[in-house]
mmCIF file of C-alpha atoms and ligand atoms in Angstrom:
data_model
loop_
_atom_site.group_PDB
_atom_site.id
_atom_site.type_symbol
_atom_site.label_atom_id
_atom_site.label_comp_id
_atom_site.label_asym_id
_atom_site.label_seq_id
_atom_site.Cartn_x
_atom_site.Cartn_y
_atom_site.Cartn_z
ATOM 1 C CA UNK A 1 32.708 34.541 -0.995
ATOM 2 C CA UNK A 2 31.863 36.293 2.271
ATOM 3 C CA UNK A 3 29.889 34.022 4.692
ATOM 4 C CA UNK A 4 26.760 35.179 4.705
ATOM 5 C CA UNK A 5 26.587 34.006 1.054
ATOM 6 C CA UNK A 6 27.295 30.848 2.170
ATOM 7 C CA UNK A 7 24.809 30.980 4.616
ATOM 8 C CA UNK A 8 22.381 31.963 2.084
ATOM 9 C CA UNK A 9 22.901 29.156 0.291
ATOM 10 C CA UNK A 10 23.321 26.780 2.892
ATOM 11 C CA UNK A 11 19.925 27.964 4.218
ATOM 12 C CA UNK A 12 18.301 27.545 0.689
ATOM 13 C CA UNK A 13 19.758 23.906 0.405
ATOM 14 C CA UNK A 14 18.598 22.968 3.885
ATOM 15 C CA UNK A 15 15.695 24.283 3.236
ATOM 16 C CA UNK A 16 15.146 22.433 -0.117
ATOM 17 C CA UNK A 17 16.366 19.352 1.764
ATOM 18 C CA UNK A 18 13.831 19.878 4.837
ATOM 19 C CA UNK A 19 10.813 20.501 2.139
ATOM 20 C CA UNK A 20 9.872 24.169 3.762
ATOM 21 C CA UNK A 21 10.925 24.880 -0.346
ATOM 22 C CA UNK A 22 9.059 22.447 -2.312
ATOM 23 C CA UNK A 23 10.543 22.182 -5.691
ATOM 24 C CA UNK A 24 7.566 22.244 -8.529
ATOM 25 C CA UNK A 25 7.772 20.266 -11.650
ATOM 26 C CA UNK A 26 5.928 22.945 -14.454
ATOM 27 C CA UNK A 27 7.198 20.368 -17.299
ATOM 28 C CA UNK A 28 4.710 18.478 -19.201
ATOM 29 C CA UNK A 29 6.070 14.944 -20.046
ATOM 30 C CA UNK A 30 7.697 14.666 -23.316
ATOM 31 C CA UNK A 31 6.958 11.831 -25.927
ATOM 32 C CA UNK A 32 5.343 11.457 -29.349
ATOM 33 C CA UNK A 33 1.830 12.054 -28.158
ATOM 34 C CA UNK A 34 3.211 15.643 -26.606
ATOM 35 C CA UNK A 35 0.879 18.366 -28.642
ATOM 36 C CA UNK A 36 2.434 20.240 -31.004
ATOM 37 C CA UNK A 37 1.046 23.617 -32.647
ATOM 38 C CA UNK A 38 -0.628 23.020 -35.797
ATOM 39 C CA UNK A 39 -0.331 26.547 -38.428
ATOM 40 C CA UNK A 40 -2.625 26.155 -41.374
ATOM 41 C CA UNK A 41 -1.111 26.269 -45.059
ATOM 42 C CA UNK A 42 1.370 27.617 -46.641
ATOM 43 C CA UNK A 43 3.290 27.668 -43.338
ATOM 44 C CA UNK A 44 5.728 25.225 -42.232
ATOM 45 C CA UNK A 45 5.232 23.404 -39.392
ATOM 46 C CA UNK A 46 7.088 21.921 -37.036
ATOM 47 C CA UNK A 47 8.404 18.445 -35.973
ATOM 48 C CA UNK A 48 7.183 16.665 -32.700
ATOM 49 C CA UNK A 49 9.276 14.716 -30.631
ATOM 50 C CA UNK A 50 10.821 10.971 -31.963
ATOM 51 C CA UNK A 51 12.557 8.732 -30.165
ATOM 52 C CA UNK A 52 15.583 6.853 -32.172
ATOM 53 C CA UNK A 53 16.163 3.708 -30.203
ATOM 54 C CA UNK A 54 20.071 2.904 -29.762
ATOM 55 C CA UNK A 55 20.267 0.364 -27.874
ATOM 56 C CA UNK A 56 18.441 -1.574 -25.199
ATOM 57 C CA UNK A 57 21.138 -3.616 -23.594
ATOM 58 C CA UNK A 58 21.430 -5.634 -26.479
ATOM 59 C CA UNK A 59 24.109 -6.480 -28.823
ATOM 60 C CA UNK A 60 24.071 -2.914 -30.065
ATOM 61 C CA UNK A 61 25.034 -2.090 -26.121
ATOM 62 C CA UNK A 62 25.514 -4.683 -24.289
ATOM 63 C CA UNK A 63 25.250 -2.735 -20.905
ATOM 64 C CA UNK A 64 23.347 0.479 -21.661
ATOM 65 C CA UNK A 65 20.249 1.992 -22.569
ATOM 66 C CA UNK A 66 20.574 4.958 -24.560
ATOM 67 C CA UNK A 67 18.197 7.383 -27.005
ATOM 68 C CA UNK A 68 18.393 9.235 -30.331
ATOM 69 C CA UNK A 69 15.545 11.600 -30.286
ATOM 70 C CA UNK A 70 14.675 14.905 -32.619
ATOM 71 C CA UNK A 71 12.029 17.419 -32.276
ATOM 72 C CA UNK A 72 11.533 21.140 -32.801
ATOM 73 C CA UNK A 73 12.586 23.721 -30.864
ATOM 74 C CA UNK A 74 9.016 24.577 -30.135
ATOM 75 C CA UNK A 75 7.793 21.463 -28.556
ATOM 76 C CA UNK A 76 5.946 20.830 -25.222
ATOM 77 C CA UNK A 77 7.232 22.688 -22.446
ATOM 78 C CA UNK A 78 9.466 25.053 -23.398
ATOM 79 C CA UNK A 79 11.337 28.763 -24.041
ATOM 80 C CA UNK A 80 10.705 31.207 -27.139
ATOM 81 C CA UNK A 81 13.800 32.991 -27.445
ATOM 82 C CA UNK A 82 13.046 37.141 -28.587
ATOM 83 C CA UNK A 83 14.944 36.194 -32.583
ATOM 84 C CA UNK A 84 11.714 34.287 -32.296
ATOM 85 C CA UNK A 85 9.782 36.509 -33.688
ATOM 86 C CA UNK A 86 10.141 39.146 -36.641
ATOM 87 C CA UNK A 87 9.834 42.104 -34.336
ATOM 88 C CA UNK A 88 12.980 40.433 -32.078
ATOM 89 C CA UNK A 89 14.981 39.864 -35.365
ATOM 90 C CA UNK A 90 18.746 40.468 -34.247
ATOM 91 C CA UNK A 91 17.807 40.181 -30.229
ATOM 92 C CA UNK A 92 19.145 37.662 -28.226
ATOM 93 C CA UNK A 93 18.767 33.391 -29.446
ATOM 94 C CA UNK A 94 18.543 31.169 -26.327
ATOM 95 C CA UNK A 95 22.430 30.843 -26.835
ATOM 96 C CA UNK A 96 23.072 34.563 -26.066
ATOM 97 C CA UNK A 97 20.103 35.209 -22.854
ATOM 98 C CA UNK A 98 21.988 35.888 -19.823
ATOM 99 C CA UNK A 99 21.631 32.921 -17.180
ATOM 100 C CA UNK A 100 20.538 35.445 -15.249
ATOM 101 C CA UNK A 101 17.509 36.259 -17.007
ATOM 102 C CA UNK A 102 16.205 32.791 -16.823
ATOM 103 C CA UNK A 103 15.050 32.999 -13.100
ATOM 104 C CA UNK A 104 12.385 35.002 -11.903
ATOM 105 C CA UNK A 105 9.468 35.440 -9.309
ATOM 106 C CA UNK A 106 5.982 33.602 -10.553
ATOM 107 C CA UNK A 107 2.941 36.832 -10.472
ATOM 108 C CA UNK A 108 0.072 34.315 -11.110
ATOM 109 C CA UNK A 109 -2.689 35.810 -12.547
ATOM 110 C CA UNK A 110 -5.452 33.325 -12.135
ATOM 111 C CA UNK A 111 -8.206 33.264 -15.026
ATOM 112 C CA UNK A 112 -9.489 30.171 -14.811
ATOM 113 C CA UNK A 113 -13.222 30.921 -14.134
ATOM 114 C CA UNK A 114 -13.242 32.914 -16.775
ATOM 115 C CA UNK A 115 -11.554 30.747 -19.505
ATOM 116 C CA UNK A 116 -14.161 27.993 -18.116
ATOM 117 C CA UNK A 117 -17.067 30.614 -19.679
ATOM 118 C CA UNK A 118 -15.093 31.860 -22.784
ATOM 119 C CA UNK A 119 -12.028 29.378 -23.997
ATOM 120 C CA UNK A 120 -11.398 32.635 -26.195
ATOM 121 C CA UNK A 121 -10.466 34.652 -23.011
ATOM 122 C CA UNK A 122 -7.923 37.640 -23.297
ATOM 123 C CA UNK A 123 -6.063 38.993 -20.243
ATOM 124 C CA UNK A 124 -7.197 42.970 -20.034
ATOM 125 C CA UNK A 125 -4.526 45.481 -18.708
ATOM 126 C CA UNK A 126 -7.677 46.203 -15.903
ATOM 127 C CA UNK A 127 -6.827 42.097 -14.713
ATOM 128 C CA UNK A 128 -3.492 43.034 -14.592
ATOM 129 C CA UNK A 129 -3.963 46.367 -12.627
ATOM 130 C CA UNK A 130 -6.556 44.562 -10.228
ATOM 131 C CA UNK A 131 -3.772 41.908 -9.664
ATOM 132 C CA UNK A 132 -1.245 44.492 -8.586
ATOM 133 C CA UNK A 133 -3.901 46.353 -6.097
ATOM 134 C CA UNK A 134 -4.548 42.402 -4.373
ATOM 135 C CA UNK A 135 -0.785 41.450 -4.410
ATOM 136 C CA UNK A 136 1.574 44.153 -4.570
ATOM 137 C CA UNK A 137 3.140 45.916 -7.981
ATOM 138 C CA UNK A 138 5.140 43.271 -10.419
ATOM 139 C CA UNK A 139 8.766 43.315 -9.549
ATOM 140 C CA UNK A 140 11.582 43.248 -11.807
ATOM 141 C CA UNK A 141 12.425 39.918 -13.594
ATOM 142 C CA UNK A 142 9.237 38.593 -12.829
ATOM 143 C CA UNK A 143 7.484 35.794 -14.771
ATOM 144 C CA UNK A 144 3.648 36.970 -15.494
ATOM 145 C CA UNK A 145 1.996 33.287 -15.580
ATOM 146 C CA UNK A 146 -1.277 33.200 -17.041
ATOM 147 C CA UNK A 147 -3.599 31.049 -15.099
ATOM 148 C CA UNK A 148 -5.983 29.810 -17.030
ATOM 149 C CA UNK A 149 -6.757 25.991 -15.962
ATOM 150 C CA UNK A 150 -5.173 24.740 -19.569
ATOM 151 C CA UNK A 151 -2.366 22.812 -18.270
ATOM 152 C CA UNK A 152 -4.852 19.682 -17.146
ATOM 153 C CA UNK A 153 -5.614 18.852 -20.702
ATOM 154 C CA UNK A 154 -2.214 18.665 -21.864
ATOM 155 C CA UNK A 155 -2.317 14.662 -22.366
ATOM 156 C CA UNK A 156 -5.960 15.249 -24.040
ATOM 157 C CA UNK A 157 -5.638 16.713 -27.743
ATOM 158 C CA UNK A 158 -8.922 17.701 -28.441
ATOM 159 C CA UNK A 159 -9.370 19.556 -25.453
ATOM 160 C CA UNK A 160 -5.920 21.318 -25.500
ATOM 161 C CA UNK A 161 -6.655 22.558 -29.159
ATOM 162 C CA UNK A 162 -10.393 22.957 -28.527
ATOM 163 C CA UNK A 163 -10.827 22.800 -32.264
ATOM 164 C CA UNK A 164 -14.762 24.507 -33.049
ATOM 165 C CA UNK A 165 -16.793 24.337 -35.836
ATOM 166 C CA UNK A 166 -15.237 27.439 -37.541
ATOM 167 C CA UNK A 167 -12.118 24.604 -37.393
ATOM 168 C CA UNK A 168 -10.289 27.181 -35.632
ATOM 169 C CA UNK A 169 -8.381 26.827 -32.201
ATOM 170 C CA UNK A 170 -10.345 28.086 -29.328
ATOM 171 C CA UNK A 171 -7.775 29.031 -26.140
ATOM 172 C CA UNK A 172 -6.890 31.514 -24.076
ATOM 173 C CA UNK A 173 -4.769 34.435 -24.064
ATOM 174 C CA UNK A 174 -3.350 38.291 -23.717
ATOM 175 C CA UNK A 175 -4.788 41.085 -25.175
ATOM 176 C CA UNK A 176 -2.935 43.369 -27.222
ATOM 177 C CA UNK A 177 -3.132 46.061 -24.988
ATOM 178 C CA UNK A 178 -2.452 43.381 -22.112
ATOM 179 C CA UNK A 179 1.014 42.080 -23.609
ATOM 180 C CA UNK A 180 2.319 45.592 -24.684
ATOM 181 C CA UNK A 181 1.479 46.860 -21.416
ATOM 182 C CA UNK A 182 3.580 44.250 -19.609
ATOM 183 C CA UNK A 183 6.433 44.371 -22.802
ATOM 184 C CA UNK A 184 6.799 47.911 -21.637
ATOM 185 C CA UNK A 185 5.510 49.022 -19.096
ATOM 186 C CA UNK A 186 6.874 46.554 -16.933
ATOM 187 C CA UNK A 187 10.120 45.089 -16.373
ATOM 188 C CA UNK A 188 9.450 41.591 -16.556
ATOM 189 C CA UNK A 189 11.406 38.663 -17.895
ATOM 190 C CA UNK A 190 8.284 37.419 -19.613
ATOM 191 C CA UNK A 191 5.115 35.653 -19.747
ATOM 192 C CA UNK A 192 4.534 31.781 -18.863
ATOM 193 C CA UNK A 193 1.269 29.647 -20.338
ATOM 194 C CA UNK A 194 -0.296 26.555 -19.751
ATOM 195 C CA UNK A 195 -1.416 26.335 -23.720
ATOM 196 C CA UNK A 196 0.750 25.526 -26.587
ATOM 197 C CA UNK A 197 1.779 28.927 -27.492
ATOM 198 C CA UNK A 198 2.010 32.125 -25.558
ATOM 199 C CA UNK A 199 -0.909 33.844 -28.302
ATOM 200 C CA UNK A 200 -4.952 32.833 -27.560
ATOM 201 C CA UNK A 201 -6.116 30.241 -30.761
ATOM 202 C CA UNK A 202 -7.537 33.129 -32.711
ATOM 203 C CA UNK A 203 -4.388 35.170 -32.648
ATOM 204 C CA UNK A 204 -3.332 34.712 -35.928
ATOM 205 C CA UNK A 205 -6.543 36.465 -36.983
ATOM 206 C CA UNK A 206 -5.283 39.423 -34.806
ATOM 207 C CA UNK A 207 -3.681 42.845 -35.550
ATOM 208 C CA UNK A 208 -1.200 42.364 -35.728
ATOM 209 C CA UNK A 209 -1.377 38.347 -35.801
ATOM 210 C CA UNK A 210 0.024 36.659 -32.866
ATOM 211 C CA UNK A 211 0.225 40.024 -30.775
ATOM 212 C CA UNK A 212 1.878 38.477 -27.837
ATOM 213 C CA UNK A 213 4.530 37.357 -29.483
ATOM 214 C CA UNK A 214 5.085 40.723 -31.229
ATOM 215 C CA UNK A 215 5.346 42.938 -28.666
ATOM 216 C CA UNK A 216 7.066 40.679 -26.130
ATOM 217 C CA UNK A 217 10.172 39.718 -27.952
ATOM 218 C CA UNK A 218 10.252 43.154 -29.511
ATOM 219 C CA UNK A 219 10.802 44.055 -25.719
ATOM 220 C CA UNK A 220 13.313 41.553 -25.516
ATOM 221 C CA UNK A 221 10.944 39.391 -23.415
ATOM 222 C CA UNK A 222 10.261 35.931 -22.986
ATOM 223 C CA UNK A 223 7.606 33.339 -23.085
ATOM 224 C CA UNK A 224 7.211 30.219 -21.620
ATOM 225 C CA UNK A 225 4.819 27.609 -23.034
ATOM 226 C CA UNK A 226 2.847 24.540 -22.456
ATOM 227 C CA UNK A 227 3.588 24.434 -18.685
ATOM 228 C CA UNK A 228 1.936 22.698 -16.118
ATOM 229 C CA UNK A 229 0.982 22.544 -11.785
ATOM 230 C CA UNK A 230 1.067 26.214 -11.828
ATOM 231 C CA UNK A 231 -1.931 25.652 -9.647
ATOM 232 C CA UNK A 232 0.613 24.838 -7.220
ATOM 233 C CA UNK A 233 1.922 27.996 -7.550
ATOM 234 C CA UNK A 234 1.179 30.200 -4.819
ATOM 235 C CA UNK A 235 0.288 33.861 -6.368
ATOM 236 C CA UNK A 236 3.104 35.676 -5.721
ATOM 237 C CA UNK A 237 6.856 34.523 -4.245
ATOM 238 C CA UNK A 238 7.545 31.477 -6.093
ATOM 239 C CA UNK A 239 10.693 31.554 -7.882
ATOM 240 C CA UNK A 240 10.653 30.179 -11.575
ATOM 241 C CA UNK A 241 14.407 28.680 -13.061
ATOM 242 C CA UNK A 242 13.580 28.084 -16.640
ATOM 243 C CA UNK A 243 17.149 27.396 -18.679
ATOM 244 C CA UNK A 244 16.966 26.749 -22.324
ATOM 245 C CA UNK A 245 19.630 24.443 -23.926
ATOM 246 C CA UNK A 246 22.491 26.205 -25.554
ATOM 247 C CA UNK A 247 21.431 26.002 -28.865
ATOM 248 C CA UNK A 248 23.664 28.571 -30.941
ATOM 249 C CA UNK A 249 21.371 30.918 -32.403
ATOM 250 C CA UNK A 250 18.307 28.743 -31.520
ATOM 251 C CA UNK A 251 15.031 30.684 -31.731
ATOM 252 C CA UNK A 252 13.497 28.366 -28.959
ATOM 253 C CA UNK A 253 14.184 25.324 -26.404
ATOM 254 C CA UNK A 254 12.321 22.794 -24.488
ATOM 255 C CA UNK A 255 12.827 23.208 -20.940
ATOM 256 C CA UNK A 256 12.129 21.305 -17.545
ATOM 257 C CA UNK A 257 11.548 24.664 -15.533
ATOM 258 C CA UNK A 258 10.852 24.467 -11.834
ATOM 259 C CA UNK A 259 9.455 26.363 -8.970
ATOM 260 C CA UNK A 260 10.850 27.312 -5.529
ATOM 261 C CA UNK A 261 7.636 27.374 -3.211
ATOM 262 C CA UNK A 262 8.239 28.038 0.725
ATOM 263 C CA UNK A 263 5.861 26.087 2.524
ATOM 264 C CA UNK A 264 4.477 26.510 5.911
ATOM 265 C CA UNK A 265 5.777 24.087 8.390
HETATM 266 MN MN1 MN B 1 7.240 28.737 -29.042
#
């Protein structure tokens, strides 16, 4: 290791240490009232999170407080893996993603007035194009979050799912021609969200259904769900470190990622 590299990351931990990098919490807290995507029959669905209580230094442990807990890979905040989805069948499992992959600049494409006047919102390849005449073209391994204001009602069911009459879910999301765009046309790691899944409500009703998914993790993307304070994310220059557990051939993973934000001092 030459020293500069040590200086590098010397500076980076003085930095962190200082707070001219504020670290960012994008995890939503994880517990049995954490959300958990609902699919309509005949699907399966999948398991929130359970606690299994051990012991609470009791007789079972005299001096320790420890947890059983189970839950789905797909719960709260976390990491959809490309064997995710049909069109990633044989691509990489969160086991098999290169550490590498799994940090990346934020490019935060704020939508949030617009998902305040239409909860159905789609992100348009134009939004994306606009974003890269403001702030500069989307670098390699970046994260494209999606903006959209979701992440507040996180602890609030009925606003996260935004249920309507037609008894369908009502959030926000990409386009078709938004999400293949990016899938291809850009070399991204993948996309980030505030709601539970990286597909708008309606998206099962799309063609094809859930397009995001689709063409992402055909791509060999990622996505990143159910995250929150990405309002604290400054529009471009953050840097995202999202690891999934090691789960051998998992499809997905909750995650604790955080953001790297210089601050002004
Ligand atoms: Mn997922």
């Amino acid at each position: 290791m030459g020293i500069s590299t040590i200086n590098l990351l010397g500076d980076l931990l003085g930095s962190i240490v200082s707070g001219e990098i504020e670290v960012i919490d994008l995890a939503q807290p994880l517990n049995e009232n954490t959300p958990v995507i609902q699919l309509p029959e005949p699907f399966a669905n999948t398991a929130g999170f359970k606690y299994n209580r051990l012991s609470t230094y009791d007789e079972t442990g005299p001096a320790w407080y420890w947890n059983d807990f189970s839950m789905g890979e797909h719960v709260g905040t976390h990491f959809d893996a490309p064997n995710h989805w049909i069109s990633g069948k044989g691509k990489d499992g969160v086991d098999s993603i290169p550490a590498k992959k799994m940090i990346g600049e934020a490019c935060v494409i704020n939508v949030t007035k617009k998902c305040e006047e239409n909860p159905d919102y789609l992100l348009t390849i134009e939004d994306i194009l606009r974003f890269e005449e403001e702030h500069g073209s989307i670098p390699e391994n970046a994260w494209i979050i999606l903006h959209t204001g979701w992440g507040k009602y996180g602890q609030d069911h009925e606003k996260f799912f935004n249920i309507g009459e037609d008894g369908q879910p009502h959030t926000p999301g990409f386009s078709k021609e938004a999400s293949r765009f990016l899938a291809n046309d850009r070399e991204i790691l993948g996309v980030g969200v505030e709601t539970v899944g990286t597909d708008a409500g309606m998206a099962g009703t799309f063609d094809p259904p859930f397009p995001n998914h689709y063409y992402m993790h055909e791509a060999g993307r990622y996505g990143l769900s159910q995250l929150t304070n990405v309002d604290k994310l400054p529009t471009r220059g953050a840097i995202i470190i999202a690891t999934p557990l090691k789960i051998t051939e998992g499809s997905g993973s909750p995650i604790r990622p955080i953001a790297l934000v210089a601050r002004q001092k």
